[in-house]
Coordinates of C-alpha atoms and ligand atoms in Angstrom, one line a residue:
M6 CA 158.8 67.4 19.5
K7 CA 158.5 63.8 18.5
S8 CA 155.1 63.2 16.9
N9 CA 155.1 59.4 17.3
I10 CA 154.9 59.6 21.1
K11 CA 151.6 60.5 22.8
P12 CA 151.3 61.7 26.4
K13 CA 150.0 59.3 29.1
P14 CA 147.7 60.3 31.9
T15 CA 149.6 63.1 33.8
I16 CA 149.5 64.9 37.1
F17 CA 151.2 68.3 37.0
M18 CA 152.4 69.5 40.4
I19 CA 153.3 73.2 39.9
F20 CA 155.5 74.5 42.8
G21 CA 155.1 78.2 42.4
G22 CA 151.6 77.8 41.0
T23 CA 150.7 81.3 42.3
G24 CA 153.7 83.0 40.7
D25 CA 154.4 85.0 37.6
L26 CA 155.7 82.2 35.4
A27 CA 152.7 80.0 36.1
E28 CA 150.3 82.8 35.3
R29 CA 152.0 84.1 32.2
K30 CA 153.4 81.0 30.6
L31 CA 152.7 77.6 32.2
I32 CA 148.9 77.7 32.5
P33 CA 148.3 79.4 29.2
A34 CA 150.6 76.8 27.6
L35 CA 148.7 73.9 29.2
Y36 CA 145.4 75.4 28.2
N37 CA 146.5 75.7 24.6
L38 CA 147.7 72.1 24.6
F39 CA 144.3 71.1 25.9
L40 CA 142.5 73.2 23.3
E41 CA 144.5 71.5 20.6
N42 CA 143.8 68.0 22.0
Y43 CA 147.4 67.2 22.9
M44 CA 146.6 66.4 26.6
H45 CA 145.6 62.9 27.6
K46 CA 142.0 62.8 28.7
E47 CA 143.1 62.0 32.2
F48 CA 145.2 64.9 33.5
A49 CA 145.2 67.0 36.6
I50 CA 147.0 70.2 37.5
V51 CA 147.8 71.0 41.1
G52 CA 148.9 74.5 41.9
L53 CA 151.1 74.8 45.0
G54 CA 151.9 78.0 47.0
R55 CA 151.5 79.7 50.3
T56 CA 148.9 82.2 49.2
D57 CA 145.5 81.8 50.8
Y58 CA 143.5 80.6 47.8
N59 CA 140.8 77.9 47.5
D60 CA 140.3 76.1 44.2
S61 CA 137.9 78.6 42.9
S62 CA 139.8 81.8 43.7
F63 CA 143.0 80.1 42.4
I64 CA 141.3 79.2 39.1
K65 CA 139.8 82.7 38.8
N66 CA 143.3 84.2 39.0
L67 CA 144.6 81.7 36.4
L68 CA 141.7 82.6 34.0
A69 CA 142.7 86.3 34.2
G70 CA 146.2 85.2 33.2
V71 CA 145.0 83.1 30.3
N72 CA 142.8 85.9 29.1
K73 CA 145.7 88.3 29.2
F74 CA 148.6 86.2 28.0
S75 CA 147.4 83.2 26.0
R76 CA 148.2 83.3 22.2
S77 CA 144.7 81.9 21.6
G78 CA 143.2 85.1 23.2
K79 CA 140.4 85.1 25.7
A80 CA 139.4 81.7 27.0
D81 CA 136.3 80.0 25.6
K82 CA 133.8 79.7 28.4
E83 CA 132.9 76.0 27.9
K84 CA 136.5 74.9 27.1
W85 CA 137.8 76.8 30.1
A86 CA 135.2 75.1 32.4
E87 CA 136.3 71.7 31.1
F88 CA 140.0 72.5 31.4
S89 CA 139.7 74.2 34.8
S90 CA 137.7 71.3 36.3
R91 CA 141.1 69.5 36.4
I92 CA 142.8 72.2 38.4
T93 CA 143.1 72.2 42.2
Y94 CA 145.0 74.3 44.7
L95 CA 147.0 72.9 47.6
R96 CA 148.2 75.5 50.1
T97 CA 151.8 74.5 50.6
D98 CA 155.0 75.6 52.2
V99 CA 157.9 73.9 50.5
N100 CA 159.7 73.7 53.8
N101 CA 156.9 71.8 55.5
E102 CA 157.3 68.0 55.2
G103 CA 153.6 67.4 56.0
D104 CA 152.6 69.2 52.9
Y105 CA 154.3 66.6 50.7
L106 CA 152.1 63.9 52.3
K107 CA 149.1 65.8 51.1
M108 CA 150.6 65.7 47.5
Q109 CA 151.1 62.0 48.0
S110 CA 147.4 61.5 48.7
I111 CA 146.4 63.5 45.6
I112 CA 148.7 61.2 43.5
E113 CA 147.2 58.1 45.1
K114 CA 143.7 59.3 44.5
H115 CA 144.3 59.7 40.8
E116 CA 146.2 56.4 40.6
A117 CA 143.2 54.7 42.0
E118 CA 140.7 56.4 39.6
W119 CA 142.5 56.5 36.3
S120 CA 142.9 53.9 33.6
E121 CA 146.7 53.6 34.2
K122 CA 149.3 55.0 36.6
P123 CA 149.9 58.6 35.6
A124 CA 153.2 60.4 34.8
I125 CA 153.9 62.8 37.6
I126 CA 155.6 66.0 36.7
H127 CA 156.9 68.2 39.5
Y128 CA 157.5 71.6 37.9
L129 CA 159.8 73.8 40.1
A130 CA 158.6 77.3 39.2
V131 CA 160.1 78.8 42.4
A132 CA 163.2 80.7 43.2
P133 CA 166.3 78.5 42.8
N134 CA 167.1 78.5 46.5
F135 CA 164.1 76.2 47.0
F136 CA 165.2 73.6 44.4
P137 CA 167.3 71.6 47.0
I138 CA 164.6 71.5 49.7
I139 CA 161.9 70.5 47.3
A140 CA 164.0 67.8 45.6
S141 CA 165.0 66.4 49.0
N142 CA 161.4 66.3 50.2
L143 CA 160.1 64.7 46.9
A144 CA 162.6 61.9 47.5
K145 CA 160.4 60.8 50.4
L146 CA 157.4 60.3 48.1
D147 CA 156.7 56.7 47.1
S148 CA 156.6 57.6 43.4
A149 CA 160.0 59.5 43.3
S150 CA 162.2 56.6 42.3
D151 CA 159.8 55.5 39.6
C152 CA 161.9 56.4 36.6
L153 CA 159.3 55.6 34.1
R154 CA 156.8 58.1 35.3
T155 CA 158.1 60.7 37.8
R156 CA 159.9 63.7 36.3
I157 CA 161.2 66.9 37.8
V158 CA 161.4 70.1 35.7
I159 CA 163.9 72.6 36.9
E160 CA 163.5 76.3 35.8
K161 CA 166.4 78.5 35.2
P162 CA 168.8 79.6 36.5
F163 CA 170.5 76.2 36.9
G164 CA 173.2 77.3 39.3
H165 CA 175.0 80.6 39.7
D166 CA 178.4 79.3 38.7
L167 CA 180.1 76.0 37.9
E168 CA 180.4 75.0 41.6
S169 CA 176.7 75.6 42.4
A170 CA 175.6 73.9 39.2
K171 CA 177.6 70.9 40.1
E172 CA 176.2 70.9 43.6
L173 CA 172.7 71.0 42.3
N174 CA 173.4 68.3 39.8
N175 CA 174.9 66.1 42.5
L176 CA 171.9 66.6 44.7
L177 CA 169.4 65.9 42.0
S178 CA 171.2 62.8 40.8
S179 CA 171.4 61.4 44.3
I180 CA 167.5 61.4 44.2
F181 CA 166.5 61.0 40.5
A182 CA 167.9 59.3 37.5
E183 CA 169.1 61.6 34.7
K184 CA 166.2 60.6 32.6
Q185 CA 163.8 62.0 35.2
I186 CA 165.5 65.4 35.3
Y187 CA 164.3 68.1 32.8
R188 CA 166.4 71.3 32.9
I189 CA 164.5 73.8 31.0
D190 CA 165.9 76.3 28.5
H191 CA 162.9 78.0 26.8
Y192 CA 165.0 79.0 23.7
L193 CA 165.1 75.3 22.8
G194 CA 161.3 75.3 22.6
K195 CA 161.2 78.1 20.1
E196 CA 159.9 76.9 16.7
T197 CA 162.7 78.7 14.8
V198 CA 165.4 77.2 17.0
Q199 CA 164.1 73.7 16.6
N200 CA 164.0 74.3 12.9
M201 CA 167.8 74.5 12.9
L202 CA 167.8 70.7 13.2
A203 CA 165.4 70.3 10.2
F204 CA 167.2 72.9 8.1
R205 CA 170.6 71.4 8.6
F206 CA 169.8 67.7 8.7
A207 CA 166.8 67.4 6.3
N208 CA 168.3 69.2 3.4
A209 CA 171.2 67.9 1.3
L210 CA 172.1 71.4 0.2
F211 CA 173.8 73.0 3.1
E212 CA 175.7 70.4 5.1
P213 CA 178.5 70.0 2.5
I214 CA 179.3 73.7 2.8
W215 CA 178.7 74.0 6.6
N216 CA 182.3 74.2 7.6
R217 CA 185.5 76.2 7.7
N218 CA 186.1 75.8 4.0
F219 CA 183.0 77.8 3.1
I220 CA 181.9 79.8 6.1
E221 CA 183.8 82.9 7.1
H222 CA 182.2 83.7 10.3
V223 CA 179.0 83.2 12.4
Q224 CA 177.0 85.7 14.5
I225 CA 174.4 85.1 17.1
S226 CA 172.8 88.2 18.3
V227 CA 170.0 88.3 20.8
T228 CA 169.0 91.9 21.6
E229 CA 166.1 93.2 23.6
D230 CA 164.5 96.6 23.6
I231 CA 163.2 96.2 27.2
G232 CA 165.2 96.9 30.4
V233 CA 165.1 94.7 33.4
E234 CA 161.5 95.6 34.1
D235 CA 160.4 94.2 37.5
R236 CA 163.2 91.7 37.8
G237 CA 165.9 94.0 38.9
G238 CA 166.5 92.1 42.1
Y239 CA 167.2 88.8 40.3
Y240 CA 169.0 90.4 37.4
D241 CA 171.5 92.4 39.5
G242 CA 172.8 89.2 41.0
S243 CA 173.0 87.6 37.6
G244 CA 173.9 89.8 34.6
A245 CA 173.7 89.2 30.8
L246 CA 176.4 86.5 30.8
R247 CA 174.6 84.3 33.2
D248 CA 171.1 85.2 32.2
M249 CA 171.5 84.7 28.4
V250 CA 174.9 83.5 27.2
Q251 CA 175.6 80.6 29.5
N252 CA 172.3 79.0 28.6
H253 CA 170.2 80.3 25.6
I254 CA 173.0 81.6 23.4
L255 CA 175.4 78.6 23.9
Q256 CA 172.5 76.2 23.3
V257 CA 171.7 77.9 20.0
L258 CA 175.4 78.0 19.1
C259 CA 175.5 74.2 19.7
L260 CA 172.7 73.7 17.2
V261 CA 174.5 75.7 14.6
A262 CA 177.9 74.0 15.1
M263 CA 177.1 70.4 16.1
E264 CA 178.1 67.4 13.9
P265 CA 175.3 65.5 12.2
P266 CA 173.7 63.1 14.7
V267 CA 173.2 59.5 13.6
N268 CA 169.5 59.5 14.7
F269 CA 166.9 61.7 16.4
D270 CA 167.3 60.2 19.9
A271 CA 167.6 62.7 22.8
E272 CA 170.9 61.2 23.9
E273 CA 172.4 61.3 20.5
I274 CA 171.4 65.0 19.9
R275 CA 172.6 66.0 23.3
N276 CA 175.9 64.1 22.9
R277 CA 176.6 66.0 19.7
K278 CA 175.7 69.3 21.4
V279 CA 178.0 68.7 24.3
D280 CA 180.8 67.8 21.9
V281 CA 180.6 71.4 20.7
L282 CA 180.9 72.9 24.2
R283 CA 183.8 70.6 24.9
A284 CA 185.6 71.8 21.8
M285 CA 185.1 75.5 22.5
R286 CA 188.3 77.4 23.2
K287 CA 188.8 78.4 26.9
F288 CA 189.4 82.1 27.6
G289 CA 193.0 82.8 28.6
T290 CA 194.3 86.2 29.6
E291 CA 194.7 87.3 25.9
E292 CA 191.2 86.2 24.8
L293 CA 189.7 87.8 27.9
R294 CA 191.3 91.1 26.9
N295 CA 190.6 90.9 23.1
N296 CA 187.5 88.8 22.7
T297 CA 185.1 90.0 25.4
V298 CA 183.0 93.1 25.9
R299 CA 180.6 94.1 28.6
G300 CA 178.2 97.0 29.0
Q301 CA 175.5 98.6 31.1
Y302 CA 172.8 100.9 29.9
S303 CA 172.3 104.5 31.0
E304 CA 169.1 106.4 30.8
G305 CA 167.8 107.4 27.4
W306 CA 164.8 107.9 25.2
V307 CA 162.7 105.1 23.8
K308 CA 159.8 105.9 21.5
G309 CA 159.6 109.4 22.8
E310 CA 159.6 108.4 26.4
K311 CA 162.4 108.9 28.9
V312 CA 163.6 105.6 30.4
A313 CA 165.7 105.0 33.5
G314 CA 169.3 103.9 33.4
Y315 CA 170.1 100.4 34.8
R316 CA 171.4 101.7 38.1
E317 CA 168.1 103.6 38.7
E318 CA 165.9 100.5 38.1
E319 CA 164.0 99.0 41.0
G320 CA 165.9 96.3 42.9
V321 CA 169.2 97.3 41.4
N322 CA 172.2 98.5 43.5
K323 CA 172.9 102.2 42.9
D324 CA 176.5 101.5 42.1
S325 CA 176.0 98.2 40.4
N326 CA 178.7 96.8 38.1
T327 CA 176.4 94.1 36.7
E328 CA 176.5 93.9 32.9
T329 CA 173.3 94.3 30.9
F330 CA 175.2 93.7 27.7
A331 CA 177.8 91.1 26.7
A332 CA 179.6 90.4 23.5
M333 CA 182.3 87.9 22.8
K334 CA 184.2 86.0 20.1
F335 CA 184.4 82.2 20.5
F336 CA 186.4 79.6 18.6
I337 CA 185.6 76.0 18.3
D338 CA 188.7 73.9 18.1
N339 CA 187.7 71.0 15.9
W340 CA 188.2 70.1 12.2
R341 CA 184.9 71.6 11.1
W342 CA 185.3 75.0 12.7
Q343 CA 189.0 75.7 13.1
N344 CA 189.6 79.5 12.9
V345 CA 186.0 80.4 12.2
P346 CA 185.0 83.1 14.6
F347 CA 181.6 82.9 16.3
Y348 CA 180.6 86.3 17.5
V349 CA 177.8 86.5 20.0
R350 CA 176.1 89.5 21.6
T351 CA 173.1 90.1 23.9
G352 CA 171.8 93.1 25.7
K353 CA 168.9 94.9 27.2
R354 CA 167.6 98.3 26.2
I355 CA 169.0 97.8 22.7
H356 CA 167.5 99.7 19.8
Q357 CA 165.8 96.7 18.3
K358 CA 164.4 93.4 19.7
S359 CA 165.8 90.8 17.5
S360 CA 167.3 87.3 17.8
I361 CA 169.2 86.3 14.7
I362 CA 171.8 83.8 13.6
S363 CA 173.9 85.1 10.6
I364 CA 176.2 82.8 8.7
Q365 CA 178.5 84.6 6.4
F366 CA 180.1 82.5 3.6
K367 CA 183.5 83.2 2.1
D368 CA 183.9 85.3 -0.9
V369 CA 184.0 83.9 -4.5
P370 CA 187.6 82.8 -5.3
H371 CA 187.7 85.0 -8.4
L372 CA 185.3 87.8 -9.5
I373 CA 184.7 87.9 -13.3
F374 CA 182.4 91.0 -13.2
P375 CA 184.5 94.2 -13.2
S376 CA 183.6 97.5 -11.6
Q377 CA 181.3 96.4 -8.8
S378 CA 180.9 99.0 -6.1
S379 CA 181.3 97.9 -2.5
E380 CA 177.5 98.6 -1.9
S381 CA 176.5 96.2 -4.6
W382 CA 178.7 93.4 -3.4
Q383 CA 177.8 91.2 -0.5
Q384 CA 179.2 87.8 0.2
N385 CA 176.5 85.1 0.5
R386 CA 174.9 85.1 3.8
L387 CA 172.3 82.9 5.5
I388 CA 170.2 84.7 8.1
I389 CA 168.1 82.6 10.5
S390 CA 165.7 85.0 12.3
I391 CA 164.4 83.5 15.5
Q392 CA 162.2 86.4 16.5
P393 CA 160.3 88.7 16.1
E394 CA 160.4 87.8 12.4
M395 CA 160.5 84.1 12.0
S396 CA 162.3 83.5 8.8
I397 CA 165.3 82.1 6.9
R398 CA 166.9 84.4 4.3
L399 CA 169.6 83.4 1.9
Q400 CA 171.3 86.5 0.5
V401 CA 172.7 85.9 -3.0
Q402 CA 174.1 88.1 -5.6
A403 CA 171.8 88.8 -8.7
K404 CA 172.0 90.9 -11.8
R405 CA 170.1 94.1 -11.4
P406 CA 167.7 94.6 -14.4
G407 CA 169.4 96.9 -17.0
V408 CA 171.8 97.1 -19.8
D409 CA 174.8 96.9 -17.6
M410 CA 176.1 94.0 -15.6
I411 CA 175.5 95.5 -12.2
L412 CA 175.1 93.2 -9.3
N413 CA 173.2 93.6 -6.1
P414 CA 172.4 91.3 -3.2
V415 CA 168.9 89.9 -3.0
D416 CA 167.1 87.7 -0.4
M417 CA 165.6 84.3 -1.1
V418 CA 163.1 84.2 1.8
F419 CA 161.2 81.5 3.7
N420 CA 158.9 83.3 6.1
Y421 CA 156.7 81.4 8.6
D422 CA 154.0 84.0 8.1
G423 CA 152.6 83.4 4.7
T424 CA 154.0 79.9 4.5
Y425 CA 152.0 78.3 7.3
E426 CA 148.5 79.1 8.3
N427 CA 148.7 78.0 12.0
D428 CA 150.3 80.1 14.7
S429 CA 153.5 78.5 16.0
P430 CA 153.1 77.1 19.5
E431 CA 154.7 79.0 22.4
A432 CA 158.1 77.5 23.5
Y433 CA 156.5 76.4 26.8
E434 CA 153.8 74.5 24.9
T435 CA 156.4 72.4 23.1
L436 CA 158.5 71.9 26.2
L437 CA 155.6 71.0 28.5
L438 CA 154.2 68.5 26.0
D439 CA 157.7 66.9 25.7
A440 CA 157.9 66.6 29.5
M441 CA 154.6 64.8 29.4
K442 CA 155.8 62.5 26.6
G443 CA 159.1 61.8 28.4
D444 CA 161.1 63.3 25.5
Q445 CA 164.3 65.0 26.8
T446 CA 165.7 66.1 23.4
L447 CA 165.0 69.8 24.0
F448 CA 166.1 69.8 27.7
M449 CA 169.6 70.3 28.9
R450 CA 171.5 67.3 30.3
G451 CA 173.6 67.8 33.5
D452 CA 177.0 67.6 31.7
Q453 CA 175.8 70.2 29.1
V454 CA 175.0 72.7 31.8
E455 CA 178.3 72.1 33.6
T456 CA 180.4 72.3 30.4
A457 CA 178.7 75.6 29.5
W458 CA 179.4 77.0 33.0
D459 CA 183.0 75.8 32.8
L460 CA 183.5 77.7 29.5
I461 CA 182.3 81.0 30.8
M462 CA 183.8 80.9 34.3
P463 CA 187.0 82.7 33.4
V464 CA 185.0 85.5 31.9
L465 CA 182.7 85.7 35.0
E466 CA 185.7 85.6 37.3
S467 CA 187.6 88.2 35.4
W468 CA 184.6 90.6 35.1
E469 CA 183.8 90.2 38.8
S470 CA 187.4 90.8 39.9
K471 CA 187.8 94.0 37.8
K472 CA 185.4 96.4 39.4
S473 CA 187.0 99.4 37.9
I474 CA 185.0 99.3 34.7
S475 CA 183.4 102.6 33.8
F476 CA 179.7 101.9 33.8
P477 CA 177.2 102.9 32.3
N478 CA 178.8 102.8 28.9
Y479 CA 175.9 102.7 26.4
S480 CA 172.6 104.6 26.3
A481 CA 169.2 103.1 26.2
D482 CA 168.0 102.6 22.7
S483 CA 171.5 102.4 21.2
W484 CA 173.2 99.3 19.9
G485 CA 175.3 98.7 23.0
P486 CA 178.9 99.9 23.8
E487 CA 181.2 101.1 21.0
T488 CA 183.7 98.5 22.1
A489 CA 181.2 95.8 20.9
E490 CA 181.4 97.3 17.4
A491 CA 185.2 97.3 17.7
L492 CA 185.3 93.6 18.7
I493 CA 183.9 92.6 15.3
A494 CA 185.2 95.6 13.2
K495 CA 188.8 94.8 14.0
D496 CA 188.3 91.5 12.1
G497 CA 186.7 93.4 9.1
F498 CA 183.1 92.5 9.8
H499 CA 180.1 94.3 11.3
W500 CA 177.1 93.2 13.3
F501 CA 174.3 92.2 11.0
T502 CA 170.8 93.6 11.7
L503 CA 167.5 93.0 9.9
P504 CA 165.6 96.2 8.9
I505 CA 162.9 97.0 11.5
K506 CA 159.4 96.4 10.3
K507 CA 156.6 98.6 11.7
T508 CA 155.1 95.6 13.4
D509 CA 158.3 94.7 15.2
K510 CA 158.0 97.7 17.4
K511 CA 155.5 97.6 20.2
Ligands
LIG7 N1 158.7 84.8 35.5 C1 159.3 84.5 34.4 O1 159.1 85.1 33.3 C2 160.4 83.6 34.4 C3 160.8 82.9 35.5 N2 161.7 81.9 35.6 C4 162.1 81.2 36.8 O2 160.9 80.6 37.3 C5 161.0 80.6 38.7 C6 159.8 81.3 39.3 O3 159.8 82.6 38.8 P1 158.5 83.6 39.0 O4 157.2 82.9 38.7 O5 158.8 84.8 38.2 O6 158.6 84.0 40.5 P2 157.5 84.6 41.5 O7 158.2 85.4 42.5 O8 156.4 85.3 40.7 O9 156.8 83.3 42.2 C7 157.4 82.6 43.2 C8 156.5 81.5 43.6 O10 157.2 80.8 44.6 C9 156.2 80.5 45.6 N3 156.9 80.4 46.9 C10 157.7 81.2 47.5 N4 158.1 80.8 48.7 C11 157.4 79.6 48.9 C12 157.4 78.7 50.0 N5 158.1 78.8 51.1 N6 156.6 77.6 49.8 C13 155.8 77.4 48.7 N7 155.8 78.3 47.7 C14 156.6 79.4 47.8 C15 155.3 81.7 45.6 O11 154.1 81.3 46.1 P3 153.4 82.1 47.3 O12 153.7 83.6 47.2 O13 151.9 81.8 47.1 O14 153.9 81.5 48.5 C16 155.2 81.9 44.1 O15 154.2 81.0 43.5 C17 162.3 81.2 39.1 O16 163.3 80.2 39.2 C18 162.6 82.1 37.9 O17 164.0 82.3 37.7 C19 162.4 81.6 34.4 C20 162.2 82.3 33.2 C21 161.2 83.3 33.1
LIG8 O1 165.5 83.7 30.1 C1 165.4 84.9 29.8 O2 164.9 85.2 28.6 C2 164.3 86.5 28.3 C3 164.2 86.6 26.8 O3 163.4 85.6 26.3 P1 162.6 85.9 24.9 O4 161.9 84.6 24.7 O5 161.7 87.1 25.2 O6 163.7 86.2 23.9 C4 165.1 87.6 29.0 O7 164.3 88.8 28.9 C5 165.3 87.3 30.4 O8 166.1 88.3 31.0 C6 165.9 86.0 30.6 O9 165.9 85.6 32.0

């Protein structure tokens, strides 16, 4: 993220190098960073897994992944040869202490050959039950306590609840310093999410009105048209609240609501974000009843094809009460945001894939133009579209051409397509480069994770204790349960959606 820091020589140890995340995201991201000359010339990638590969069969598999998933398309033959010459495979069982000694010798070999001692990034792309055993074994490596160059990247989910997140934090901090721990949230790597910082704190225009005096309400809506796909086993033990709200949505909310930081330091930004989480109102019995909604999708039709209901998905319990949709109303109890509702919603098998932040401003204090119909009148609204459209729209009222003073809302639009020629990097590219640079700004600090868990625990506990919910309660390809409409409609608002463009639908 910070352009004034350059990566040093680096060794990537990818635990779970043979897995889905490495194939679809990590290796394509590292390859793109290499293509765009962001990597230091001295780097090595070590894939770790139990599968019986040698270097060449491992690399062949990774190439297929790059060809299929990289945003830069099929790999260039020469560039791939150069990139892949840095990749090796080490057959490893994370439970086997002897395998960590082999990692140690790889590190020592590079230390002896390279111009300076490398940064060592242990990337834990394995199931979370392996995080403790890997961390404990890494503690035995000579380099583990070297704060300046050894880093551990932890994939989501970071804990299953507050207690397990605390346990994991305690274990990690007994081995590593906080500045060595990189808890990943890929939403923070998204270009449009990072742009919130630029938009809010590099423009004089918006900050003076960014508060309860001018803003009526805020919406954060992250909807997906896909179901749980092949992750039913994981998802059924998680649900939408844990999978999306506790992490991605609360992190985005923090960027919308944080106070201006005094500088661009990782600690300063993360302090301001955690302040927001600490100020968020806890859910008591009344808020649980009135301000939260959950749902689960049933079968339906998507683009002419019949799709299964959640309970029929592979890996999902046939009478599962796991929510695939969550909506809630939050309040932030501080001077800036008192009484401004923040509505959030997320769900799978929703009619439209779309991640948007909508900020609705208060009405004008006095309207001088008579006879405006309700369709022609819209309070000012700022829409930050994270994906698939990457844009910022400011909806303002304008006079429609004609002899009468008829108003209608129009959009002032900044669209990434058409403004910038280059493709935006994938979230993992930004985050991996930051891990190489040692920049933690876009990674979650331990207290942030725990405060976010603390906030949602009453909702989780309440939902888990009341099993009598009548699921499924929304059909695939709908906008979620009707109660989610009611949650916002009872305050006089409605969920904002962007019109679907043909290209948005796969
Ligand atoms: N896939 C995705 O899109 C996303 C994944 N994540 C997170 O990333 C992590 C990995 O997910 P994903 O790649 O999908 O999982 P996969 O099941 O595809 O991969 C799991 C990996 O763990 C390795 N592994 C399992 N047991 C051992 C062992 N005893 N010793 C050594 N290696 C072992 C497997 O290697 P082998 O089989 O060769 O032993 C494999 O490489 C999870 O925490 C997940 O929540 C987060 C966001 C998105
Ligand atoms: O972390 C996760 O995110 C994806 C959605 O990510 P996006 O970048 O496609 O918006 C979600 O599908 C998945 O369930 C969740 O684990």
